[in-house]
Amino acid sequence: MAAAAGSSIYLPESVTLLGVEQPTELEKVFRVKFDSGRPLGHGPGQFVQVSLFGIGEAPISICSSPCETDYFEMTVRNVGMLTNAMHKLTPGAKFGVRGPFGTTFPIDEMEGKDLILVAGGIGLPPLRSLILPVMGDRERFGKVYILFGAKSPKEILFREDLAAWGQAPNTTVLQTVDRGDETWGGNVGVVTTLFSQVQVDVPNTYVAIVGPPIMYKFVIMELAKLGVANEHVFMSLERRMKCGVGKCGHCQINNVCVCMDGPVFRYSEARHMTEAI
Amino acid sequence: MSSVDVFVENITRVEGHGNIRVRATDGKLEVCQLQITESPRYYEQLLLGRKWYDAVHITCRICGICSIGHTTSSIQGMERAMGVEPSDQTHKLRQLALMGEILQSHYLHVYFLVAPDLLGAPSVVPLATTHTEVVKMALRQKRLANDICYAIGGRHIHPLTIRVGGFTSFPKEAELVDLKERLIASRKDLEATVELLLSVAHKLPAFERECECVALTNPPRYEFYSGMIGSTVTDPVAPNDYRSKVIERTVPHSHAKFCSSNGEPYQVGALARYNLNHVYLRPEAKAVAATLGLNGPCANPFFFSIAQVVECVECAEYAIELIDHFLDAGFDPALDGHRDVKVQAGCGTGAVEVPRGLLFHEYEVDDEGTIVGANLIIPTGQNLANIEADFAGFVPTILDKDRAQIELLLEMLVRAYDPCISCATHMLKVEWVD
Amino acid sequence: MKPTAAFFSFTGCEGCQLALLECEDELLDILSAIDVVKFREAMSETSDTYDIAFIEGSISTPHDEEKIKKIRGVAKVIIAFGACAATGGLNAIRNSMGSDEDYYENLREQAYGPVGVEHFRSTKARPVHAVVPVDLTIPGCPVDRGQLLEVIESVLVGRTPRQFNHPVCVECKLNDTVCVVEAYGQMCMGPVTRAGCGAICPGRGDTCEGCRGLLPDGNFASHQQMLAEHGNPPEEIRLRYLMFNAYRCEELGVPLP
Amino acid sequence: MELYRIDEKGLAEAMARLIAEYRVVAPVEKGPRHVFDDIQDWSEARPLAVGTVLPPKKFVFPQRETLLRFQLTGEAPQAEAVVDDTPVVLAGVHPCDITGLRCIDHTLAGRYFDEHYGARRMNAIILGFDCMPDGHCFCSSVGSLKVESGFDLFFTPLQVGGYAVRVGTQRGRKLLEDYFTAAAPAGVYEESLEEDFRKRKAAAIRLSIDAPVGDLPGIYQQAMRSKVWEKWAEVCFSCGSCNLVCPTCYCFDVQDRVSLDGAEGRRERVWDSCMLAEFAEVAGGHNFRPTPSARLIHRHNRKFNYQQDRYGEPHCTGCGRCARACLVHIDMVTIANELIAEQRGEAS
Ligand SMILES: Cc1cc2nc3c(=O)[nH]c(=O)nc-3n(C[C@H](O)[C@H](O)[C@H](O)COP(=O)(O)OP(=O)(O)OC[C@H]3O[C@@H](n4cnc5c(N)ncnc54)[C@H](O)[C@@H]3O)c2cc1C
Ligand code: SF4
Ligand code: SF4
Ligand code: SF4
């Protein structure tokens, strides 16, 4: 009777890999669906725990639109054990997924508002799960600015999407790179340098930010200069994470868990958390 | 063929690095060397200036295979130097650990290093498929021996509980019960081993050379742990007087010192012990010896592995006896002195029979417990000169064979002694402070 | 294709290779998962190509140095196996007793007298990574069987083995061990030593001697002060640091009492 | 709450009956200290011993535990959850550790119920025992000197011999009937003896935090940049001992193991500690708490601020284990009092 089988919040469901694309040297985009056929049912900004038995688990954001129910997509940067093993997978492969977990960008609250959507590097994929539904229902929102910074032109993700979004009415896509190369004729500098080109109705503006830890502080400073209300600023934070369901303690920031109370936080709340940014 | 020039670089299936160099022209032996090329480690030097309690930690690392032997000899030497008298409980438990190590080392040698030669394989790896049952039995036996070491010493290699004055912890009763059951069950495996050996024993070359044998003696026991330094040639001497028996010297072709007694090479190890003490073997072991053709003194060095199997029987039975004692008497922490060692200046020598023979650890400490002198004499070092003497006797008898066969036979001869070369290459001359 | 593995021993006691032979229960599984093509201590067959090289022992002679460079040229993965290879181990004690060329010449002369000419020159004893790049490290004197098996498993499944960047105290606690410092004031190296051994020494009432090597970010000053508070003389604390960690102290610039 | 009385002999008989049917664990001697371990005979138990190295939480939340088992052969990997619901009797659990289990419940048995913990927790029969503090205990400062619930039965040693027994659950009542047959109903006299014991206990506690526990979240929140942290961080080993012995800590790491033939494996969780340098490090090397002081601040706030704010009670039960385990004398009371003194000093 000792070790009986049972249900478990840690038991993943099986998914099948439908397709893989490799937009950059380090990143691959994985399109998968649950073998059970159930839709993931995520909101913008949520993530799943990806599980490869024998290797481990890692939290990965969903980069496809919540409106897409046939499959979902994840963009994975090859940085370690699990992500490395994921990069070796080929279509047809089966692995485990738990989720979706975490909080979402409040898309309904954003209705009718001007939006500044700021992404740095691998922050673009999670933001894409917000941008896609915004673009899909464009007239529900005011002006949209998409600000994206990458280290170098080679590392720009979702080029086609960026180009297409730039074509949408009332939408401005601004890109910059830290270091340019011979192919690059655009902005060079950190993402905050793009703010000079942003013109919004400040009291009616919502902001979403996803990027590397270092980016938040500087973007917040720009927003303060602009005068955007803290209540209108949302940011997705990243922490080490083992369980995704508020148990393992790794992702705790002050009294919140990034996996349950985040990853999307309202800045007016996050600013009181001494460890947040 | 009466001329050979043999150079075996890095003899395999021995512990440590050594070469064989033999040259004979027209039946005349010109060069005959066992070259020890293991990198020197200067253990005796490392000990100087350190504290008494470190000697055992450091010297047990001389050798992975006989670390319990080094541990035992080291604490014995240190206790004799500082006048520490451990309890009977401590002595007995140490001997149980030593039995575990002799069993594990002998099994390793017989099954993993020698058996492939006799079964015509280059190593135990192919035997895993051709002789699966033998390999499984070997692993089972070795595991049991290891578990004895683990239960008492706290670790399979480099024991950690065995200290000057006593033990830092005792095995649990359940562990002892388990070990005893498995030791009893292992009698069957030992019988099978004897049978196996019997079926291949005829492959052992029939070569004999008389030599002096040196081992601990302590009638009426087949001794490993205490007693006098006995010899087939001279009178016994006390461990503290070992220098009157054993002379060490350096030779140009070896990183290990060679030893002699009365100017002649001599032999230590399982066969030497058998030759000196066989009358004191318990009946079970005597019977096995007789079955395997060992009926009293034996001058054939290839019979080392036979003597080892006989000792396995002896040690397994002695281990059972010791376990029975502890199951009966239990362990009394009050009889353990490892936390109350009093430091005192002095000089003393430990002499213990480890798998490969007699091992000496001599220490001198000052009144603060600082080590000011150390001399370690390793069994393999003592056997090196004897192996060369065996070469000299053996090579002329095999000159008619082809080169590969000669190489194999010479390697088998070296391997028979189960040399432990990293042990032997520990040394450094020490300036004694008188 | 099974990966091929070769074992090499340099300056050491060969106890770590023995640790592999001591995985009696798993040995047959290991042999069916990897092809051991060279293992002088246990095998006569040998090969000059291999994927994984297990290196035991320190690099302590010019000859050792030559040999390890050759191996690096062949092996895809080099595993520093045991304290001698991983951190210099006990061999490095001699580094702390002298360092100039004369010192080693002297050692050699003392050891072998004027006949020493045929022998290798000894040099400073160094861990493998001081001479060639190392891919994986299994420290310990001897290596822990469990960790050894875990590393083999990791290599087979393509996972990075755990690195144990925390001290031995963690494993003491996991084992519900009575701390020998807290209970007896003994000189334990656990708080500054890399875990992974299962805190086997304190578990049996002994102290940790630091055989798995000092942690890169250990709080050495606080540790030494703590040991001194328990009545340990500075010289003995110094010797303790210089037992398994003479090379490591030099490498990390650890101040000693 | 119902009250009974039982003498030593009756207790021993009852425990013998329990041992015959259940796995029973209690504090036992280990060298000069005590640990919770299996017992075969009640005489081995030291139910009043304080400061076991690890708290009894290890029986409901083991140091290393298999969560999933999986098969890697076949078309797709197959996994199943491993949930252990073997009953275990925890005897000699003191008020601090009973409180500790309640603290862990908030997280592991709260939102997203952890079945692995839950199954063990619900099948752990808790026989609480009251205790006499040693020099490290400070339960009276954090409200865990006395527990009203969280046990099946609770035993208070009486000066006149024997124990007063409180019944905390239905299961406890059933146990009392089936096993503790020598227990007799008790009344005001025993109640006064119980009270007596607690008074002596309270009087024996030598440490105290100089502020009401309810004020601590505010005090800690204000002290994020206090010099006190730097001072203690300087001597901290980042060894994690304090976390690992704590009855309220639950952080864990997850590790996969695979058999050497690659056919099957398991996913395990192992206790982790937020005081370890690598705890908050992510791939690529960024560490969200790179300094010992950041980690010290986090741990101490988790005890008196963050979790208290979230769940309404401090996550320190005053058991004193972390102070016993910390070789450089970093302890909850000293730090709390230094922070309190610092703020009062600033205020005045
Ligand atoms: C909410 C959230 C969403 C994320 N979304 C994405 C995404 O869409 N695409 C992407 O490429 N990466 C994403 N990450 C980061 C990703 O989880 C890590 O890169 C990944 O865990 C690294 O695992 P590894 O096994 O490859 O690396 P290793 O360094 O081998 O990591 C070992 C373990 O450490 C932990 N860990 C290490 N780094 C991180 C980290 N950055 N965050 C959390 N845990 C970590 C994990 O538990 C991991 O299993 C996200 C992280 C979080 C917290
Ligand atoms: S015994 Fe040593 S390793 Fe264990 S907790 Fe104490 S100091 Fe740390
Ligand atoms: S923080 Fe310390 S005193 Fe408080 S409950 Fe945890 S171990 Fe006990
Ligand atoms: S506070 Fe003490 S026990 Fe905790 S990590 Fe620091 S040194 Fe270790």
Short mmCIF file of C-alpha atoms in Angstrom, two decimals, chain D:
data_model
loop_
_atom_site.label_atom_id
_atom_site.label_comp_id
_atom_site.label_asym_id
_atom_site.label_seq_id
_atom_site.Cartn_x
_atom_site.Cartn_y
_atom_site.Cartn_z
CA MET D 1 -12.10 19.90 24.70
CA GLU D 2 -12.32 16.56 26.41
CA LEU D 3 -9.76 15.86 29.10
CA TYR D 4 -8.44 12.52 30.32
CA ARG D 5 -5.66 11.27 32.49
CA ILE D 6 -3.30 8.35 31.98
CA ASP D 7 -0.34 7.05 33.97
CA GLU D 8 3.08 6.12 32.56
CA LYS D 9 2.27 2.45 32.57
CA GLY D 10 -1.03 2.92 30.79
CA LEU D 11 0.70 5.10 28.22
CA ALA D 12 3.41 2.50 27.62
CA GLU D 13 0.79 -0.20 27.13
CA ALA D 14 -1.14 1.93 24.70
CA MET D 15 2.01 2.70 22.75
CA ALA D 16 2.89 -0.99 22.60
CA ARG D 17 -0.51 -1.61 21.03
CA LEU D 18 0.03 1.17 18.54
CA ILE D 19 3.53 -0.07 17.70
CA ALA D 20 2.08 -3.49 16.97
CA GLU D 21 -0.16 -2.00 14.30
CA TYR D 22 1.43 1.19 13.07
CA ARG D 23 4.71 2.69 12.12
CA VAL D 24 5.45 4.79 15.21
CA VAL D 25 8.11 7.48 15.37
CA ALA D 26 9.27 9.54 18.31
CA PRO D 27 12.33 11.45 19.47
CA VAL D 28 15.14 9.03 20.34
CA GLU D 29 18.67 9.61 21.51
CA LYS D 30 21.38 10.11 18.93
CA GLY D 31 24.71 10.69 20.64
CA PRO D 32 24.29 13.77 22.77
CA ARG D 33 21.17 14.96 20.86
CA HIS D 34 17.79 13.66 19.79
CA VAL D 35 16.21 12.86 16.43
CA PHE D 36 12.79 11.61 15.37
CA ASP D 37 13.10 7.98 14.37
CA ASP D 38 11.15 4.74 14.23
CA ILE D 39 10.72 3.01 17.55
CA GLN D 40 10.08 -0.64 18.30
CA ASP D 41 9.52 -0.07 21.99
CA TRP D 42 8.13 2.91 23.85
CA SER D 43 11.13 2.82 26.22
CA GLU D 44 13.27 4.10 23.34
CA ALA D 45 11.14 7.23 23.03
CA ARG D 46 12.04 10.52 24.68
CA PRO D 47 8.74 12.29 24.07
CA LEU D 48 9.69 15.33 26.14
CA ALA D 49 13.07 15.92 24.50
CA VAL D 50 13.26 19.37 22.92
CA GLY D 51 15.29 20.45 19.93
CA THR D 52 15.41 17.30 17.82
CA VAL D 53 17.84 17.98 14.97
CA LEU D 54 15.06 17.87 12.37
CA PRO D 55 11.42 18.51 13.18
CA PRO D 56 8.87 15.72 12.62
CA LYS D 57 7.81 17.38 9.37
CA LYS D 58 10.20 14.97 7.62
CA PHE D 59 7.54 12.28 7.92
CA VAL D 60 4.92 14.27 6.03
CA PHE D 61 7.34 16.12 3.79
CA PRO D 62 10.38 13.85 3.42
CA GLN D 63 13.83 15.19 2.64
CA ARG D 64 13.73 13.32 -0.67
CA GLU D 65 10.49 12.09 -2.13
CA THR D 66 9.47 10.51 -5.42
CA LEU D 67 6.66 12.49 -7.02
CA LEU D 68 6.35 10.69 -10.32
CA ARG D 69 7.55 7.48 -11.83
CA PHE D 70 7.91 7.26 -15.58
CA GLN D 71 8.59 4.79 -18.36
CA LEU D 72 10.64 5.95 -21.29
CA THR D 73 10.20 2.97 -23.56
CA GLY D 74 7.35 2.88 -26.01
CA GLU D 75 5.96 5.54 -28.30
CA ALA D 76 5.28 8.20 -25.70
CA PRO D 77 6.59 8.51 -22.17
CA GLN D 78 4.17 7.30 -19.52
CA ALA D 79 4.11 8.75 -16.05
CA GLU D 80 2.22 8.07 -12.87
CA ALA D 81 2.02 9.91 -9.59
CA VAL D 82 3.43 8.27 -6.49
CA VAL D 83 1.33 9.09 -3.46
CA ASP D 84 2.15 7.48 -0.15
CA ASP D 85 -0.72 7.23 2.30
CA THR D 86 0.80 4.79 4.79
CA PRO D 87 -0.35 5.87 8.22
CA VAL D 88 2.31 6.89 10.69
CA VAL D 89 2.03 7.79 14.33
CA LEU D 90 4.11 10.82 15.26
CA ALA D 91 4.61 10.74 19.00
CA GLY D 92 6.32 13.44 21.02
CA VAL D 93 5.38 16.35 18.78
CA HIS D 94 5.65 19.59 20.72
CA PRO D 95 3.45 22.67 20.34
CA CYS D 96 6.03 24.44 18.17
CA ASP D 97 6.14 21.56 15.69
CA ILE D 98 2.37 21.19 15.66
CA THR D 99 2.26 24.87 14.74
CA GLY D 100 4.97 24.26 12.15
CA LEU D 101 2.86 21.69 10.35
CA ARG D 102 -0.05 24.12 10.28
CA CYS D 103 2.22 26.72 8.67
CA ILE D 104 3.24 24.30 5.93
CA ASP D 105 -0.41 23.40 5.37
CA HIS D 106 -1.08 27.01 4.31
CA THR D 107 1.15 26.53 1.29
CA LEU D 108 1.24 22.86 0.39
CA ALA D 109 -2.36 22.11 1.23
CA GLY D 110 -3.69 25.50 0.16
CA ARG D 111 -4.45 26.64 -3.38
CA TYR D 112 -3.29 23.84 -5.75
CA PHE D 113 -3.52 21.01 -3.22
CA ASP D 114 -0.32 18.97 -3.16
CA GLU D 115 -1.54 15.37 -3.06
CA HIS D 116 1.85 13.95 -2.09
CA TYR D 117 2.02 16.09 1.02
CA GLY D 118 -1.69 15.86 1.60
CA ALA D 119 -1.83 12.06 1.65
CA ARG D 120 0.98 11.83 4.16
CA ARG D 121 -0.33 14.69 6.24
CA MET D 122 -3.83 13.29 6.52
CA ASN D 123 -2.48 9.90 7.48
CA ALA D 124 -0.12 11.22 10.12
CA ILE D 125 -1.55 10.61 13.56
CA ILE D 126 -0.23 13.25 15.88
CA LEU D 127 0.36 12.58 19.54
CA GLY D 128 1.43 15.93 20.91
CA PHE D 129 3.48 16.23 24.08
CA ASP D 130 4.10 19.32 26.08
CA CYS D 131 7.71 20.08 26.89
CA MET D 132 10.17 22.02 29.02
CA PRO D 133 12.15 24.60 27.02
CA ASP D 134 15.89 24.77 26.72
CA GLY D 135 17.94 27.95 26.33
CA HIS D 136 17.05 28.34 22.65
CA CYS D 137 13.26 28.12 22.88
CA PHE D 138 11.05 31.20 22.55
CA CYS D 139 7.62 29.85 21.64
CA SER D 140 5.99 32.24 24.10
CA SER D 141 7.09 35.18 21.93
CA VAL D 142 5.44 33.85 18.79
CA GLY D 143 2.22 32.46 20.18
CA SER D 144 3.00 28.76 20.04
CA LEU D 145 3.53 28.02 23.70
CA LYS D 146 0.14 26.33 23.68
CA VAL D 147 -1.82 24.73 20.85
CA GLU D 148 -5.57 24.28 20.72
CA SER D 149 -5.63 22.08 17.65
CA GLY D 150 -3.40 20.31 15.16
CA PHE D 151 -3.09 17.10 17.20
CA ASP D 152 -5.14 13.96 17.63
CA LEU D 153 -4.17 13.61 21.28
CA PHE D 154 -2.10 15.94 23.38
CA PHE D 155 -0.25 14.87 26.51
CA THR D 156 0.81 17.21 29.30
CA PRO D 157 3.14 15.70 31.90
CA LEU D 158 1.79 16.25 35.39
CA GLN D 159 3.91 16.99 38.42
CA VAL D 160 2.07 14.28 40.32
CA GLY D 161 2.99 11.71 37.68
CA GLY D 162 1.25 10.60 34.52
CA TYR D 163 -0.23 12.81 31.84
CA ALA D 164 -3.31 14.88 31.18
CA VAL D 165 -4.65 13.95 27.75
CA ARG D 166 -6.56 16.31 25.46
CA VAL D 167 -8.56 14.98 22.57
CA GLY D 168 -8.17 17.08 19.45
CA THR D 169 -9.98 15.15 16.71
CA GLN D 170 -12.53 12.44 16.10
CA ARG D 171 -9.67 10.20 15.14
CA GLY D 172 -8.03 11.01 18.45
CA ARG D 173 -11.16 10.07 20.35
CA LYS D 174 -11.27 6.73 18.54
CA LEU D 175 -7.58 6.11 19.29
CA LEU D 176 -8.19 6.87 22.92
CA GLU D 177 -11.00 4.32 23.07
CA ASP D 178 -9.17 1.62 21.14
CA TYR D 179 -5.65 1.91 22.45
CA PHE D 180 -5.40 4.13 25.51
CA THR D 181 -7.70 1.95 27.52
CA ALA D 182 -6.14 3.01 30.79
CA ALA D 183 -7.12 6.64 30.25
CA ALA D 184 -9.71 7.91 32.69
CA PRO D 185 -11.86 11.03 32.36
CA ALA D 186 -10.35 13.94 34.19
CA GLY D 187 -11.59 17.25 35.54
CA VAL D 188 -10.70 20.60 37.01
CA TYR D 189 -7.90 19.18 39.14
CA GLU D 190 -6.01 17.88 36.11
CA GLU D 191 -6.81 21.06 34.30
CA SER D 192 -5.13 23.02 37.05
CA LEU D 193 -2.11 20.71 36.91
CA GLU D 194 -1.96 21.26 33.17
CA GLU D 195 -2.08 24.99 33.71
CA ASP D 196 0.61 24.61 36.33
CA PHE D 197 2.90 22.86 33.87
CA ARG D 198 2.42 25.59 31.33
CA LYS D 199 3.20 28.26 33.89
CA ARG D 200 6.44 26.56 34.79
CA LYS D 201 7.18 26.17 31.10
CA ALA D 202 6.57 29.84 30.42
CA ALA D 203 8.74 30.78 33.35
CA ALA D 204 11.57 28.62 32.09
CA ILE D 205 11.77 30.35 28.72
CA ARG D 206 14.76 32.64 28.76
CA LEU D 207 14.48 34.33 25.39
CA SER D 208 11.90 36.79 24.23
CA ILE D 209 11.24 39.08 21.33
CA ASP D 210 10.84 42.65 22.54
CA ALA D 211 7.70 43.42 20.53
CA PRO D 212 4.29 41.82 20.03
CA VAL D 213 4.46 39.35 17.18
CA GLY D 214 1.75 41.28 15.34
CA ASP D 215 4.08 44.28 15.07
CA LEU D 216 6.82 42.30 13.42
CA PRO D 217 5.67 42.54 9.78
CA GLY D 218 5.79 46.33 10.03
CA ILE D 219 9.12 46.32 11.78
CA TYR D 220 10.68 43.97 9.24
CA GLN D 221 9.19 45.84 6.32
CA GLN D 222 10.86 49.00 7.56
CA ALA D 223 14.14 47.26 8.19
CA MET D 224 14.88 46.15 4.61
CA ARG D 225 17.97 48.32 4.48
CA SER D 226 19.04 47.94 8.08
CA LYS D 227 22.75 47.53 8.90
CA VAL D 228 21.82 44.58 11.09
CA TRP D 229 21.59 42.38 8.01
CA GLU D 230 25.02 43.33 6.74
CA LYS D 231 26.56 42.68 10.11
CA TRP D 232 25.24 39.13 10.34
CA ALA D 233 25.65 38.39 6.65
CA GLU D 234 29.36 38.92 7.12
CA VAL D 235 29.64 35.78 9.26
CA CYS D 236 26.91 33.68 7.59
CA PHE D 237 28.22 30.59 5.78
CA SER D 238 25.22 30.42 3.42
CA CYS D 239 25.06 26.82 4.59
CA GLY D 240 21.29 26.57 4.74
CA SER D 241 21.30 24.70 8.05
CA CYS D 242 18.83 27.20 9.50
CA ASN D 243 16.29 26.54 6.74
CA LEU D 244 16.74 22.82 6.68
CA VAL D 245 16.02 22.33 10.38
CA CYS D 246 13.06 24.72 10.42
CA PRO D 247 9.60 23.21 11.00
CA THR D 248 7.95 25.76 8.69
CA CYS D 249 10.32 25.74 5.71
CA TYR D 250 9.08 23.84 2.68
CA CYS D 251 11.14 25.01 -0.34
CA PHE D 252 12.21 22.23 -2.61
CA ASP D 253 14.18 21.39 -5.71
CA VAL D 254 13.02 18.87 -8.31
CA GLN D 255 15.39 16.34 -9.84
CA ASP D 256 14.95 13.56 -12.39
CA ARG D 257 16.71 10.20 -12.17
CA VAL D 258 16.80 7.58 -14.90
CA SER D 259 17.87 3.94 -14.76
CA LEU D 260 21.16 3.21 -16.51
CA ASP D 261 19.40 1.34 -19.31
CA GLY D 262 17.31 4.45 -19.96
CA ALA D 263 14.04 2.53 -19.64
CA GLU D 264 12.50 4.15 -16.59
CA GLY D 265 12.99 6.81 -14.03
CA ARG D 266 11.53 8.98 -11.36
CA ARG D 267 11.03 12.63 -10.56
CA GLU D 268 12.01 13.51 -7.03
CA ARG D 269 11.72 16.53 -4.86
CA VAL D 270 14.46 17.34 -2.40
CA TRP D 271 14.47 19.97 0.34
CA ASP D 272 16.08 23.17 -0.76
CA SER D 273 17.11 26.25 1.15
CA CYS D 274 16.79 29.92 0.31
CA MET D 275 20.05 30.62 2.17
CA LEU D 276 22.07 28.73 -0.44
CA ALA D 277 23.83 30.89 -2.98
CA GLU D 278 22.30 29.16 -6.01
CA PHE D 279 18.68 29.25 -4.81
CA ALA D 280 17.55 32.20 -6.90
CA GLU D 281 19.99 31.80 -9.78
CA VAL D 282 18.57 31.35 -13.27
CA ALA D 283 20.01 29.99 -16.48
CA GLY D 284 22.61 32.34 -17.84
CA GLY D 285 23.92 33.11 -14.37
CA HIS D 286 21.70 35.97 -13.19
CA ASN D 287 21.16 35.63 -9.46
CA PHE D 288 18.20 37.46 -7.96
CA ARG D 289 19.66 37.16 -4.46
CA PRO D 290 23.39 37.21 -5.02
CA THR D 291 24.52 38.32 -1.57
CA PRO D 292 24.31 36.61 1.81
CA SER D 293 22.51 39.66 3.16
CA ALA D 294 19.82 39.52 0.46
CA ARG D 295 19.27 35.89 1.41
CA LEU D 296 19.28 36.61 5.13
CA ILE D 297 16.72 39.38 4.64
CA HIS D 298 14.53 37.07 2.62
CA ARG D 299 14.64 34.20 5.10
CA HIS D 300 13.93 36.31 8.16
CA ASN D 301 11.16 38.21 6.40
CA ARG D 302 9.61 34.96 5.37
CA LYS D 303 9.31 34.05 9.00
CA PHE D 304 8.01 37.30 10.41
CA ASN D 305 6.77 39.40 7.53
CA TYR D 306 5.91 37.89 4.15
CA GLN D 307 4.19 34.68 5.24
CA GLN D 308 2.68 36.35 8.27
CA ASP D 309 1.23 38.98 5.98
CA ARG D 310 -0.07 36.34 3.60
CA TYR D 311 -1.40 33.73 6.01
CA GLY D 312 -2.02 35.68 9.18
CA GLU D 313 0.47 33.98 11.45
CA PRO D 314 4.23 34.15 11.90
CA HIS D 315 6.14 31.35 10.21
CA CYS D 316 8.50 30.98 13.10
CA THR D 317 7.30 28.80 15.93
CA GLY D 318 10.04 29.61 18.41
CA CYS D 319 11.47 26.09 18.36
CA GLY D 320 15.02 27.47 18.38
CA ARG D 321 16.36 24.84 15.98
CA CYS D 322 17.92 27.34 13.62
CA ALA D 323 19.84 28.91 16.49
CA ARG D 324 21.08 25.52 17.67
CA ALA D 325 22.17 24.65 14.14
CA CYS D 326 23.80 27.93 13.23
CA LEU D 327 27.47 27.73 14.11
CA VAL D 328 27.87 31.50 13.94
CA HIS D 329 24.99 32.28 16.30
CA ILE D 330 22.61 33.91 13.85
CA ASP D 331 19.22 33.56 15.45
CA MET D 332 15.70 34.86 15.11
CA VAL D 333 15.48 36.51 18.52
CA THR D 334 18.76 38.38 18.34
CA ILE D 335 17.98 39.72 14.90
CA ALA D 336 14.41 40.65 15.79
CA ASN D 337 15.55 42.47 18.90
CA GLU D 338 18.31 44.29 17.10
CA LEU D 339 15.87 45.48 14.47
CA ILE D 340 13.38 46.51 17.13
CA ALA D 341 16.06 48.35 19.10
CA GLU D 342 17.29 50.06 15.97
CA GLN D 343 13.84 51.35 15.11
CA ARG D 344 13.05 52.42 18.66
CA GLY D 345 16.41 54.14 18.79
CA GLU D 346 15.59 56.01 15.61
CA ALA D 347 12.15 56.88 16.88
CA SER D 348 13.36 58.36 20.14
#
